[in-house]
Short mmCIF file of C-alpha atoms in Angstrom, two decimals:
data_model
loop_
_atom_site.label_atom_id
_atom_site.label_comp_id
_atom_site.label_asym_id
_atom_site.label_seq_id
_atom_site.Cartn_x
_atom_site.Cartn_y
_atom_site.Cartn_z
CA MET U 24 123.36 -20.12 406.54
CA LEU U 25 126.57 -18.42 407.44
CA ILE U 26 129.86 -19.73 406.18
CA LYS U 27 132.63 -18.20 408.46
CA GLU U 28 134.75 -15.89 406.44
CA ARG U 29 138.48 -16.07 406.27
CA THR U 30 140.14 -12.60 407.58
CA SER U 31 143.15 -13.07 405.28
CA ILE U 32 145.14 -15.61 403.33
CA LEU U 33 144.23 -19.37 403.44
CA SER U 34 146.51 -21.34 405.31
CA SER U 35 147.28 -23.55 402.36
CA GLU U 36 147.93 -20.59 400.53
CA ILE U 37 150.88 -19.62 403.02
CA THR U 38 154.28 -21.41 402.89
CA SER U 39 156.78 -20.18 405.35
CA GLU U 40 158.84 -17.18 403.83
CA ALA U 41 162.02 -19.09 404.38
CA ILE U 42 161.10 -22.22 402.89
CA PHE U 43 159.46 -20.57 399.97
CA LEU U 44 162.07 -18.21 399.16
CA ASN U 45 164.64 -21.15 399.56
CA ARG U 46 162.69 -23.25 397.27
CA ARG U 47 162.46 -20.89 394.59
CA LYS U 48 165.98 -20.27 394.40
CA LEU U 49 166.62 -23.93 394.72
CA ILE U 50 164.26 -24.41 391.76
CA LYS U 51 165.79 -21.59 389.68
CA ALA U 52 169.52 -22.88 390.58
CA ALA U 53 168.42 -26.12 389.20
CA ALA U 54 166.81 -25.16 386.34
CA GLY U 55 169.94 -22.21 385.56
CA ILE U 56 172.96 -23.91 386.27
CA SER U 57 173.31 -27.12 387.08
CA VAL U 58 170.70 -28.23 384.07
CA ALA U 59 172.23 -25.71 381.92
CA ALA U 60 175.60 -26.82 382.39
CA LEU U 61 174.69 -30.45 382.01
CA LEU U 62 172.95 -30.16 378.88
CA PRO U 63 173.77 -29.54 375.17
CA ALA U 64 173.19 -26.05 373.98
CA SER U 65 169.61 -27.23 372.20
CA ALA U 66 168.10 -28.09 375.21
CA ARG U 67 169.70 -25.27 377.38
CA ALA U 68 167.53 -22.89 375.25
CA GLN U 69 164.29 -24.38 377.06
CA VAL U 70 165.62 -22.81 380.11
CA LYS U 71 163.61 -19.84 381.36
CA LYS U 72 165.16 -16.43 380.21
CA TYR U 73 165.16 -15.29 383.79
CA ALA U 74 165.58 -18.33 385.91
CA GLN U 75 168.64 -16.72 387.89
CA VAL U 76 166.98 -13.65 388.64
CA PRO U 77 167.27 -13.07 392.62
CA VAL U 78 164.44 -12.69 394.54
CA GLY U 79 163.88 -9.03 395.81
CA PRO U 80 162.17 -7.60 399.24
CA TYR U 81 158.62 -7.34 399.77
CA SER U 82 158.05 -10.60 398.01
CA GLY U 83 156.54 -12.27 401.33
CA ALA U 84 155.67 -15.76 401.08
CA LEU U 85 152.75 -15.84 398.42
CA GLN U 86 152.05 -18.76 396.29
CA PRO U 87 151.82 -17.43 392.75
CA THR U 88 148.55 -17.71 390.58
CA ASP U 89 148.66 -20.19 387.97
CA TYR U 90 150.62 -18.94 384.93
CA GLU U 91 147.67 -19.76 382.72
CA ASP U 92 145.15 -17.84 384.81
CA VAL U 93 147.36 -14.67 384.62
CA ALA U 94 148.16 -14.74 381.00
CA ASN U 95 144.68 -15.47 380.01
CA TYR U 96 142.56 -12.94 382.05
CA THR U 97 143.80 -9.51 381.22
CA ASN U 98 142.00 -6.12 381.18
CA TYR U 99 143.94 -4.76 378.19
CA TYR U 100 140.99 -2.70 376.59
CA GLU U 101 143.68 -1.45 373.55
CA PHE U 102 142.99 -4.94 372.10
CA SER U 103 139.65 -6.05 373.70
CA THR U 104 137.41 -5.64 376.23
CA ASP U 105 137.03 -9.34 376.80
CA LYS U 106 140.38 -10.84 379.10
CA LYS U 107 140.58 -13.54 376.94
CA SER U 108 140.90 -12.25 373.36
CA SER U 109 143.80 -9.58 374.35
CA THR U 110 145.84 -12.82 374.66
CA VAL U 111 145.17 -13.48 370.74
CA LEU U 112 144.96 -10.20 369.63
CA ALA U 113 148.04 -8.64 371.38
CA LYS U 114 150.59 -11.26 369.42
CA ASN U 115 150.42 -8.67 366.84
CA LEU U 116 152.26 -6.11 368.85
CA GLN U 117 155.90 -5.27 367.93
CA THR U 118 157.66 -4.99 371.22
CA SER U 119 161.43 -4.59 369.94
CA PRO U 120 162.83 -2.49 369.44
CA TRP U 121 161.28 -0.20 371.89
CA SER U 122 161.68 3.37 373.01
CA ILE U 123 160.54 5.59 376.02
CA ALA U 124 160.23 9.19 375.84
CA VAL U 125 160.98 11.05 379.12
CA GLU U 126 159.60 14.44 378.97
CA GLY U 127 159.05 17.22 381.48
CA GLU U 128 160.46 18.20 384.89
CA ALA U 129 163.84 16.45 384.65
CA GLU U 130 167.59 17.42 383.89
CA LYS U 131 168.10 14.12 381.72
CA ILE U 132 164.80 14.01 379.14
CA GLY U 133 165.04 12.46 375.72
CA VAL U 134 164.09 9.50 373.98
CA PHE U 135 165.76 6.41 375.22
CA ASN U 136 166.08 2.74 374.19
CA LEU U 137 164.44 -0.06 376.47
CA GLU U 138 167.56 -1.86 376.24
CA ASP U 139 169.63 0.74 377.45
CA ILE U 140 167.25 1.29 380.48
CA LEU U 141 167.49 -2.05 381.02
CA LYS U 142 171.26 -2.28 381.13
CA ASN U 143 171.21 0.34 383.66
CA ASN U 144 168.58 -1.38 386.22
CA PRO U 145 169.88 -4.73 387.45
CA LEU U 146 166.81 -7.37 387.35
CA GLU U 147 164.91 -9.05 390.36
CA GLU U 148 162.21 -10.91 390.93
CA ARG U 149 158.93 -9.59 393.00
CA ILE U 150 156.40 -11.62 394.06
CA TYR U 151 153.11 -9.25 394.70
CA ARG U 152 149.41 -9.28 395.19
CA PHE U 153 147.51 -8.05 392.17
CA ARG U 154 143.79 -6.57 393.18
CA CYS U 155 141.57 -5.29 390.30
CA VAL U 156 138.94 -2.79 390.70
CA GLU U 157 136.43 -5.49 389.50
CA ALA U 158 137.00 -7.52 392.66
CA TRP U 159 138.87 -10.32 391.60
CA ALA U 160 142.69 -10.86 392.67
CA MET U 161 145.90 -12.89 391.84
CA VAL U 162 149.72 -13.38 393.20
CA VAL U 163 152.11 -12.78 390.25
CA PRO U 164 155.83 -13.11 390.34
CA TRP U 165 157.04 -10.19 388.35
CA ILE U 166 160.55 -9.85 386.77
CA GLY U 167 161.64 -6.03 386.76
CA PHE U 168 163.38 -3.17 388.84
CA PRO U 169 162.19 -0.39 391.03
CA LEU U 170 160.38 2.46 389.65
CA GLY U 171 162.13 5.09 391.63
CA THR U 172 165.72 3.59 390.98
CA MET U 173 164.90 4.33 387.22
CA LEU U 174 163.30 7.60 387.85
CA LYS U 175 166.28 9.00 389.31
CA GLN U 176 168.55 8.27 386.75
CA PHE U 177 166.57 11.02 384.70
CA LYS U 178 167.08 13.47 387.55
CA PRO U 179 164.07 14.91 388.38
CA THR U 180 164.08 18.36 389.25
CA SER U 181 162.01 20.07 392.52
CA LYS U 182 159.17 20.91 390.14
CA ALA U 183 158.41 17.07 389.44
CA LYS U 184 155.51 16.36 391.61
CA PHE U 185 153.81 13.60 389.69
CA VAL U 186 154.82 11.22 387.34
CA GLU U 187 152.73 10.51 383.92
CA PHE U 188 152.74 7.36 382.04
CA THR U 189 151.67 6.71 378.53
CA THR U 190 150.73 3.58 376.44
CA LEU U 191 151.37 3.04 372.81
CA TYR U 192 148.97 4.76 370.93
CA ASP U 193 148.84 2.48 367.53
CA PRO U 194 145.16 1.65 366.56
CA LYS U 195 146.41 -0.32 363.52
CA VAL U 196 147.67 -3.19 365.89
CA MET U 197 145.72 -1.97 369.25
CA ILE U 198 142.29 -2.39 367.58
CA GLY U 199 140.73 -1.47 370.65
CA GLN U 200 141.90 1.80 370.26
CA LYS U 201 139.38 2.28 367.38
CA THR U 202 136.53 2.20 369.55
CA ASN U 203 135.77 4.75 372.35
CA VAL U 204 135.33 2.85 375.44
CA LEU U 205 138.50 4.93 376.99
CA ALA U 206 139.84 7.95 375.81
CA TRP U 207 142.96 7.13 373.81
CA PRO U 208 146.15 6.47 374.80
CA TYR U 209 145.85 5.13 378.16
CA VAL U 210 147.52 7.67 380.64
CA GLU U 211 148.29 6.83 384.33
CA GLY U 212 150.20 8.61 386.97
CA LEU U 213 151.65 8.62 390.60
CA ARG U 214 152.37 11.36 392.74
CA ILE U 215 156.23 11.79 392.90
CA ASP U 216 156.54 9.86 396.27
CA GLU U 217 154.73 7.07 395.72
CA ALA U 218 156.53 6.70 392.40
CA MET U 219 159.57 6.67 394.55
CA ASN U 220 158.47 4.22 397.08
CA PRO U 221 160.66 1.01 397.13
CA LEU U 222 157.45 -1.08 396.35
CA ALA U 223 156.78 0.58 392.85
CA PHE U 224 158.04 -1.74 390.02
CA LEU U 225 158.64 -1.75 386.63
CA ALA U 226 158.17 -5.26 385.03
CA THR U 227 159.51 -6.69 381.68
CA GLY U 228 159.06 -10.26 382.68
CA MET U 229 156.96 -12.56 384.80
CA TYR U 230 157.20 -16.26 385.92
CA ASP U 231 160.87 -16.17 385.04
CA GLU U 232 159.94 -15.28 381.41
CA THR U 233 159.61 -12.43 378.95
CA LEU U 234 156.51 -10.72 379.87
CA PRO U 235 153.75 -11.71 377.28
CA ASN U 236 152.30 -8.93 375.19
CA GLN U 237 148.78 -9.34 376.74
CA ASN U 238 150.49 -8.53 379.99
CA GLY U 239 152.07 -5.35 379.15
CA ALA U 240 154.91 -6.00 377.42
CA PRO U 241 157.87 -5.07 376.85
CA LEU U 242 157.68 -2.88 380.03
CA ARG U 243 154.60 -2.08 382.38
CA LEU U 244 154.03 -0.50 385.80
CA VAL U 245 152.96 -2.54 388.74
CA VAL U 246 151.76 -0.75 391.90
CA PRO U 247 150.38 -3.58 394.19
CA TRP U 248 148.83 -1.23 396.69
CA LYS U 249 146.53 0.30 393.95
CA TYR U 250 143.80 -1.25 392.04
CA GLY U 251 145.08 -3.00 388.46
CA PHE U 252 144.02 -0.21 386.28
CA LYS U 253 146.86 2.04 387.69
CA SER U 254 149.33 -0.46 386.45
CA ILE U 255 149.59 0.77 383.23
CA LYS U 256 150.74 -1.35 380.01
CA ALA U 257 153.36 -1.17 377.16
CA ILE U 258 154.49 2.27 378.41
CA VAL U 259 156.13 4.59 375.90
CA LYS U 260 156.13 7.76 377.36
CA ILE U 261 157.22 8.81 380.81
CA ARG U 262 156.63 12.80 381.67
CA PHE U 263 157.32 14.35 385.12
CA THR U 264 154.94 17.04 385.83
CA GLU U 265 153.90 19.89 388.43
CA THR U 266 150.26 19.17 388.19
CA MET U 267 148.17 15.97 388.63
CA PRO U 268 147.72 14.00 385.49
CA ALA U 269 144.25 13.40 383.90
CA THR U 270 144.19 9.92 384.00
CA ALA U 271 142.41 7.59 381.33
CA TRP U 272 139.86 5.78 383.90
CA SER U 273 138.72 8.90 385.83
CA LYS U 274 138.70 10.66 382.72
CA MET U 275 136.03 8.00 381.48
CA GLY U 276 134.11 7.81 385.08
CA PRO U 277 135.60 10.51 387.74
CA SER U 278 132.91 9.27 390.11
CA GLU U 279 134.08 5.91 390.03
CA TYR U 280 137.75 6.14 389.39
CA GLY U 281 140.01 8.41 391.25
CA PHE U 282 143.50 9.32 390.74
CA TYR U 283 144.69 7.23 393.90
CA ALA U 284 142.63 4.33 393.27
CA ASN U 285 144.17 2.66 396.77
CA VAL U 286 142.89 -0.64 397.44
CA ASN U 287 140.53 0.04 400.15
CA PRO U 288 137.71 -2.50 401.71
CA GLU U 289 136.08 0.56 403.20
CA VAL U 290 135.41 2.73 400.19
CA ALA U 291 133.05 0.88 397.70
CA HIS U 292 132.73 1.46 394.02
CA PRO U 293 129.63 3.74 393.36
CA ARG U 294 128.18 0.22 391.90
CA TRP U 295 129.78 -2.54 393.90
CA SER U 296 131.20 -3.32 397.26
CA GLN U 297 135.09 -3.59 397.33
CA SER U 298 135.12 -5.38 400.78
CA ARG U 299 135.51 -8.92 399.31
CA GLU U 300 138.02 -9.98 396.38
CA ARG U 301 137.76 -13.47 394.13
CA ILE U 302 141.06 -15.13 394.13
CA LEU U 303 141.65 -16.45 390.44
CA GLY U 304 142.20 -19.98 389.86
CA ALA U 305 140.40 -21.08 393.23
CA SER U 306 137.93 -23.90 393.07
CA ILE U 307 134.44 -22.76 392.68
CA PHE U 308 133.41 -23.46 396.23
CA THR U 309 136.42 -21.22 397.57
CA PRO U 310 134.43 -18.17 399.16
CA LYS U 311 135.72 -14.87 398.39
CA ARG U 312 138.19 -13.25 401.11
CA LYS U 313 138.40 -9.87 402.73
CA THR U 314 139.94 -7.44 400.91
CA GLU U 315 142.77 -5.84 402.75
CA MET U 316 143.81 -2.09 403.10
CA PHE U 317 146.71 -1.10 400.59
CA ASN U 318 146.12 -4.51 399.32
CA GLY U 319 148.20 -5.76 402.38
CA TYR U 320 150.93 -3.05 401.56
CA GLY U 321 150.13 -0.93 404.59
CA GLU U 322 153.20 -1.02 406.28
CA GLN U 323 155.15 0.02 403.24
CA VAL U 324 152.72 2.58 401.95
CA ALA U 325 150.36 4.03 404.52
CA SER U 326 152.40 6.87 405.33
CA LEU U 327 152.18 8.29 402.27
CA TYR U 328 148.76 8.93 402.71
CA LYS U 329 148.42 10.73 406.31
CA GLY U 330 146.52 13.27 406.79
CA MET U 331 144.13 12.36 403.68
CA ASN U 332 140.64 11.45 403.67
CA LEU U 333 140.78 8.35 401.64
CA ALA U 334 136.95 8.27 401.02
CA LYS U 335 137.22 11.47 399.39
CA GLN U 336 140.52 11.10 397.69
CA TYR U 337 140.01 7.50 396.33
CA MET G 11 101.27 -28.30 356.31
CA TYR G 12 99.49 -30.26 358.90
CA ILE G 13 101.40 -31.42 362.07
CA SER G 14 99.47 -33.97 364.02
CA LYS G 15 99.62 -33.54 367.89
CA ARG G 16 101.77 -36.55 368.18
CA GLY G 17 103.86 -34.52 365.68
CA TRP G 18 104.08 -31.45 367.91
CA SER G 19 104.93 -32.81 371.22
CA PHE G 20 107.98 -34.70 369.38
CA ILE G 21 108.88 -31.28 368.26
CA LYS G 22 108.32 -29.83 371.40
CA ILE G 23 110.90 -32.25 373.27
CA ILE G 24 113.41 -31.61 370.52
CA ILE G 25 113.12 -27.75 371.43
CA PHE G 26 113.25 -28.59 375.08
CA PHE G 27 116.31 -30.32 374.91
CA LEU G 28 117.93 -27.33 372.34
CA CYS G 29 117.01 -24.96 375.13
CA LEU G 30 118.45 -27.05 377.90
CA SER G 31 121.78 -27.69 375.88
CA PRO G 32 123.67 -24.52 376.89
CA PHE G 33 122.99 -25.34 380.48
CA LEU G 34 124.30 -29.04 380.00
CA LEU G 35 127.45 -27.39 378.14
CA LEU G 36 128.42 -25.05 381.08
CA ILE G 37 127.83 -27.95 383.42
CA ASN G 38 130.34 -29.57 381.46
CA ASP G 39 132.82 -26.44 381.29
CA THR G 40 132.66 -26.20 384.98
CA ILE G 41 133.39 -29.93 385.81
CA GLN G 42 135.89 -30.02 383.13
CA ASP G 43 137.62 -26.93 384.42
CA GLN G 44 137.13 -24.90 381.20
CA LEU G 45 135.88 -21.77 382.46
CA GLY G 46 139.06 -20.04 382.35
CA ALA G 47 140.54 -18.09 385.75
CA ASN G 48 137.21 -16.88 386.94
CA PRO G 49 135.18 -19.75 386.56
CA ILE G 50 132.27 -18.63 388.80
CA GLN G 51 132.06 -15.51 387.15
CA ALA G 52 132.10 -17.22 383.83
CA LEU G 53 129.20 -19.29 385.02
CA HIS G 54 127.24 -16.58 386.44
CA PHE G 55 127.43 -14.23 383.53
CA ASN G 56 126.82 -17.04 380.81
CA LEU G 57 123.49 -18.20 382.59
CA GLY G 58 122.45 -14.08 382.60
CA ASP G 59 122.96 -14.08 379.03
CA TRP G 60 120.99 -17.35 378.35
CA ALA G 61 118.09 -16.02 380.68
CA LEU G 62 118.14 -12.65 378.71
CA ARG G 63 118.29 -14.88 375.32
CA PHE G 64 115.36 -16.82 376.36
CA LEU G 65 113.11 -13.59 377.28
CA CYS G 66 113.92 -12.18 373.93
CA ILE G 67 113.02 -15.16 372.14
CA GLY G 68 109.85 -15.47 374.32
CA LEU G 69 108.89 -11.97 373.43
CA ALA G 70 109.81 -12.46 370.00
CA LEU G 71 106.76 -15.04 369.33
CA LYS G 72 103.97 -13.00 369.06
CA PRO G 73 105.75 -10.62 366.57
CA LEU G 74 106.72 -13.77 364.67
CA LYS G 75 103.10 -15.23 364.46
CA ARG G 76 102.22 -11.74 363.01
CA LEU G 77 104.75 -11.77 360.45
CA THR G 78 104.41 -15.54 359.38
CA LYS G 79 100.67 -15.32 359.70
CA GLN G 80 100.94 -18.72 361.28
CA SER G 81 99.49 -19.60 364.57
CA TRP G 82 102.28 -22.41 365.68
CA PRO G 83 105.12 -19.74 367.28
CA LEU G 84 102.80 -19.24 370.36
CA ARG G 85 102.81 -22.71 371.21
CA PHE G 86 106.24 -22.28 372.38
CA ARG G 87 105.37 -19.04 374.51
CA ARG G 88 105.12 -20.92 377.93
CA MET G 89 108.30 -23.38 377.42
CA MET G 90 110.53 -20.02 376.39
CA GLY G 91 108.98 -18.44 379.43
CA LEU G 92 109.79 -21.15 381.92
CA PHE G 93 113.36 -21.38 380.46
CA THR G 94 113.80 -17.65 380.93
CA PHE G 95 112.90 -18.55 384.23
CA PHE G 96 115.37 -21.64 384.64
CA TYR G 97 118.09 -19.54 383.41
CA ALA G 98 117.71 -16.62 385.66
CA SER G 99 117.36 -19.08 388.67
CA SER G 100 120.62 -20.91 387.59
CA HIS G 101 121.93 -17.13 387.34
CA PHE G 102 120.41 -16.10 390.82
CA LEU G 103 121.78 -19.58 392.30
CA VAL G 104 125.04 -19.20 391.42
CA TYR G 105 125.39 -15.82 392.87
CA ILE G 106 123.71 -16.67 396.08
CA VAL G 107 125.53 -19.92 396.45
CA LEU G 108 128.84 -19.76 394.94
CA ASP G 109 129.49 -16.03 394.66
CA LEU G 110 128.52 -15.18 398.08
CA SER G 111 128.66 -18.67 399.43
CA LEU G 112 125.55 -18.39 401.01
CA SER G 113 126.79 -15.87 403.26
CA TRP G 114 123.83 -13.55 404.67
CA GLU G 115 126.41 -11.02 405.82
CA GLU G 116 128.19 -10.71 402.19
CA PHE G 117 124.40 -10.42 401.06
CA VAL G 118 123.67 -7.59 403.21
CA ASP G 119 126.95 -5.88 402.31
CA GLU G 120 126.78 -6.30 398.69
CA VAL G 121 123.60 -5.70 397.59
CA PRO G 122 122.78 -2.28 398.95
CA LYS G 123 126.01 -1.14 397.00
CA SER G 124 125.09 -2.45 393.77
CA PRO G 125 122.25 -0.88 392.18
CA TYR G 126 122.32 -3.38 389.27
CA ILE G 127 121.94 -6.25 391.50
CA LEU G 128 118.99 -4.64 393.11
CA VAL G 129 117.31 -4.40 389.55
CA GLY G 130 118.20 -8.03 388.94
CA LEU G 131 116.82 -9.27 391.96
CA PHE G 132 113.40 -6.97 390.83
CA THR G 133 113.58 -8.72 387.72
CA TYR G 134 113.78 -12.20 389.10
CA LEU G 135 110.60 -11.52 391.71
CA LEU G 136 108.79 -10.55 388.34
CA LEU G 137 109.62 -13.83 386.77
CA ILE G 138 108.89 -15.97 389.78
CA ALA G 139 105.53 -14.54 389.55
CA LEU G 140 105.04 -15.36 386.02
CA ALA G 141 106.47 -18.83 386.43
CA ILE G 142 104.29 -19.68 389.25
CA THR G 143 101.01 -18.32 387.44
CA SER G 144 102.48 -19.95 384.24
CA THR G 145 100.20 -23.16 384.32
CA LYS G 146 96.91 -24.06 382.80
CA ALA G 147 94.97 -23.96 385.97
CA MET G 148 96.11 -20.79 387.07
CA GLN G 149 95.19 -19.05 383.50
CA LYS G 150 91.67 -20.60 384.17
CA ARG G 151 91.99 -19.19 387.97
CA LEU G 152 92.95 -15.76 387.18
CA GLY G 153 90.97 -15.39 383.95
CA LYS G 154 91.12 -11.82 382.60
CA ARG G 155 93.53 -10.76 385.59
CA TRP G 156 96.10 -13.45 383.94
CA VAL G 157 96.34 -11.35 380.85
CA GLN G 158 97.14 -8.29 382.82
CA LEU G 159 99.57 -10.06 384.91
CA HIS G 160 101.63 -11.56 382.41
CA LYS G 161 102.13 -8.03 380.72
CA LEU G 162 104.59 -7.70 383.58
CA VAL G 163 106.76 -9.61 381.35
CA TYR G 164 107.36 -6.30 379.30
CA VAL G 165 108.59 -4.49 382.70
CA ALA G 166 111.29 -7.54 383.14
CA GLY G 167 112.27 -7.07 380.03
CA ILE G 168 113.23 -3.52 380.52
CA SER G 169 114.75 -4.04 383.87
CA ALA G 170 116.92 -7.26 382.60
CA VAL G 171 118.42 -4.67 380.15
CA ILE G 172 119.09 -2.31 382.86
CA HIS G 173 120.44 -4.60 385.06
CA TYR G 174 122.77 -5.73 382.58
CA LEU G 175 123.58 -2.10 381.22
CA TRP G 176 124.26 -0.83 384.62
CA LEU G 177 127.15 -3.49 385.55
CA VAL G 178 129.34 -2.95 382.74
CA LYS G 179 132.54 -0.67 383.37
CA SER G 180 132.75 0.98 380.11
CA ASP G 181 131.95 -1.04 377.10
CA ILE G 182 128.16 -1.12 376.72
CA GLY G 183 128.19 -2.67 373.26
CA GLU G 184 126.82 -6.33 374.06
CA PRO G 185 123.97 -4.93 376.71
CA LEU G 186 123.19 -2.29 374.19
CA ILE G 187 122.70 -5.08 371.56
CA TYR G 188 120.02 -6.38 374.16
CA ALA G 189 118.70 -2.93 374.66
CA SER G 190 118.13 -2.60 371.05
CA ILE G 191 116.33 -5.95 370.40
CA MET G 192 114.21 -5.31 373.50
CA PHE G 193 113.26 -1.63 371.70
CA VAL G 194 112.12 -3.46 368.78
CA LEU G 195 110.17 -6.04 370.73
CA LEU G 196 108.74 -3.95 372.98
CA GLY G 197 107.82 -1.07 370.13
CA PHE G 198 106.04 -3.71 368.41
CA ARG G 199 103.49 -3.84 371.52
CA LEU G 200 103.36 -0.29 372.26
CA GLN G 201 102.61 0.35 368.31
CA ASN G 202 99.90 -2.24 368.37
CA TYR G 203 98.36 -0.62 371.50
CA ILE G 204 98.49 2.83 370.07
CA LYS G 205 96.67 1.26 366.78
CA ASN G 206 94.17 -0.59 368.88
CA ARG G 207 93.37 2.35 370.81
CA LYS G 208 92.89 4.35 367.67
CA ALA G 209 90.69 1.85 366.51
CA VAL G 210 88.60 1.53 369.29
CA ALA G 211 88.42 5.32 369.80
CA ALA G 212 87.15 5.63 366.03
CA LEU G 213 84.51 3.09 366.67
CA VAL G 214 83.03 4.83 369.99
CA LYS G 215 83.25 8.03 368.04
CA GLN G 216 81.52 6.33 364.84
CA ARG G 217 78.72 5.03 367.22
CA SER G 218 78.13 8.30 369.38
CA THR G 219 77.63 10.10 365.83
CA THR G 220 75.23 7.77 364.49
#
């Protein structure tokens, strides 16, 4: 028996972009301005923190996944390999004050307070698809700022060919770091042109709220055209390098997880197919949908990989 | 302690519903939407876990008989075997009906790319053969060959553990627990086999010399 496959997003998942963005803005305006102005101060506290953050480019007309699903289904091995347990365990993480060390091939290196970084980078919302290497997918409305804009503020030199990111290492709180499921601390990286691509994003919030700890607070990377493991959480260090960084998952399984990790339906993981993906939060009778090349962001990023054999450089 | 025939039937009914309860709870969780963001995977993994657990329980009955020096554990072997088959079938059906949405195209795309699924299907084929021949009539019909055929459960035990070990990304903790349980349960058989062979060899030697 064959059930007809969908090539892309369900029609019910799609709202026309204009209507969708307008509606969001209206809701935001209603929540942020009119309601806040009318209500007493005590009630005003309930208004979402980032309700007035404007919607940025590339957000398309995607319908976000339910907040509960995004917040309770995380791969955060620093806490647990169980997707739900990290919600509870990550509550112990202190995310404020937070500083980020900037090192390597840049003029402005040093240790910076996250607060100061946030002051120099106005927030915007980006509604992005998120595709895990485990073949499940969701849509998340992130609050943050473009990675490239921030990186430029550190004035990388011509020797900066790659950017390496490191997660906090604190086994007392991040109890998963006491195990050896991965080489700690978690390290990820991007080629400098990938990092400067306007799609690459740093998130400090989602769904108009502060980023929940289990989703990578206080600052995480979001690279929507790559598998989720590239989008490193709780960043404490950014290093500009001349050589390709050795990343956590590629150290663990070099034949299974590459440096590029671009979403690609044609290149199977050595142990499972990547040609389809399960939509989180859908009913149990919803079939998987076809994976899109670069997770649907080919228009923005395909040119970065011209002339490369993506089956070999996975 | 003496337990009458009716007593055993009663105990068996209670055990039957105990064994069925994880399934009923899972169905309830599915209907109540309590399985989280990825309900199909939760259902699929849970049913697979239970199949493996019942396989372990089934294989533990003979060592239990040896330990307790009682024969009652063997009364539950067929039931545990059939529950293994029941949970493995549900696990398989969730994969085919919900995960693949009955799409043959997806099946032929996914299965060859996933060695662990191939091992899982192999295990399930073994379990089908064992379930079909589990009746008393079949036992009589096959005679000695029945015992040989049902030794395949050891192969199924090993392949079920490989199926699990092969699918995880990096945290092999849980499958390793099952692997060690299986190692102990099958080690018990191996030890017995070696002991028996030695005893037979000694007997043969004794006879040939006298």
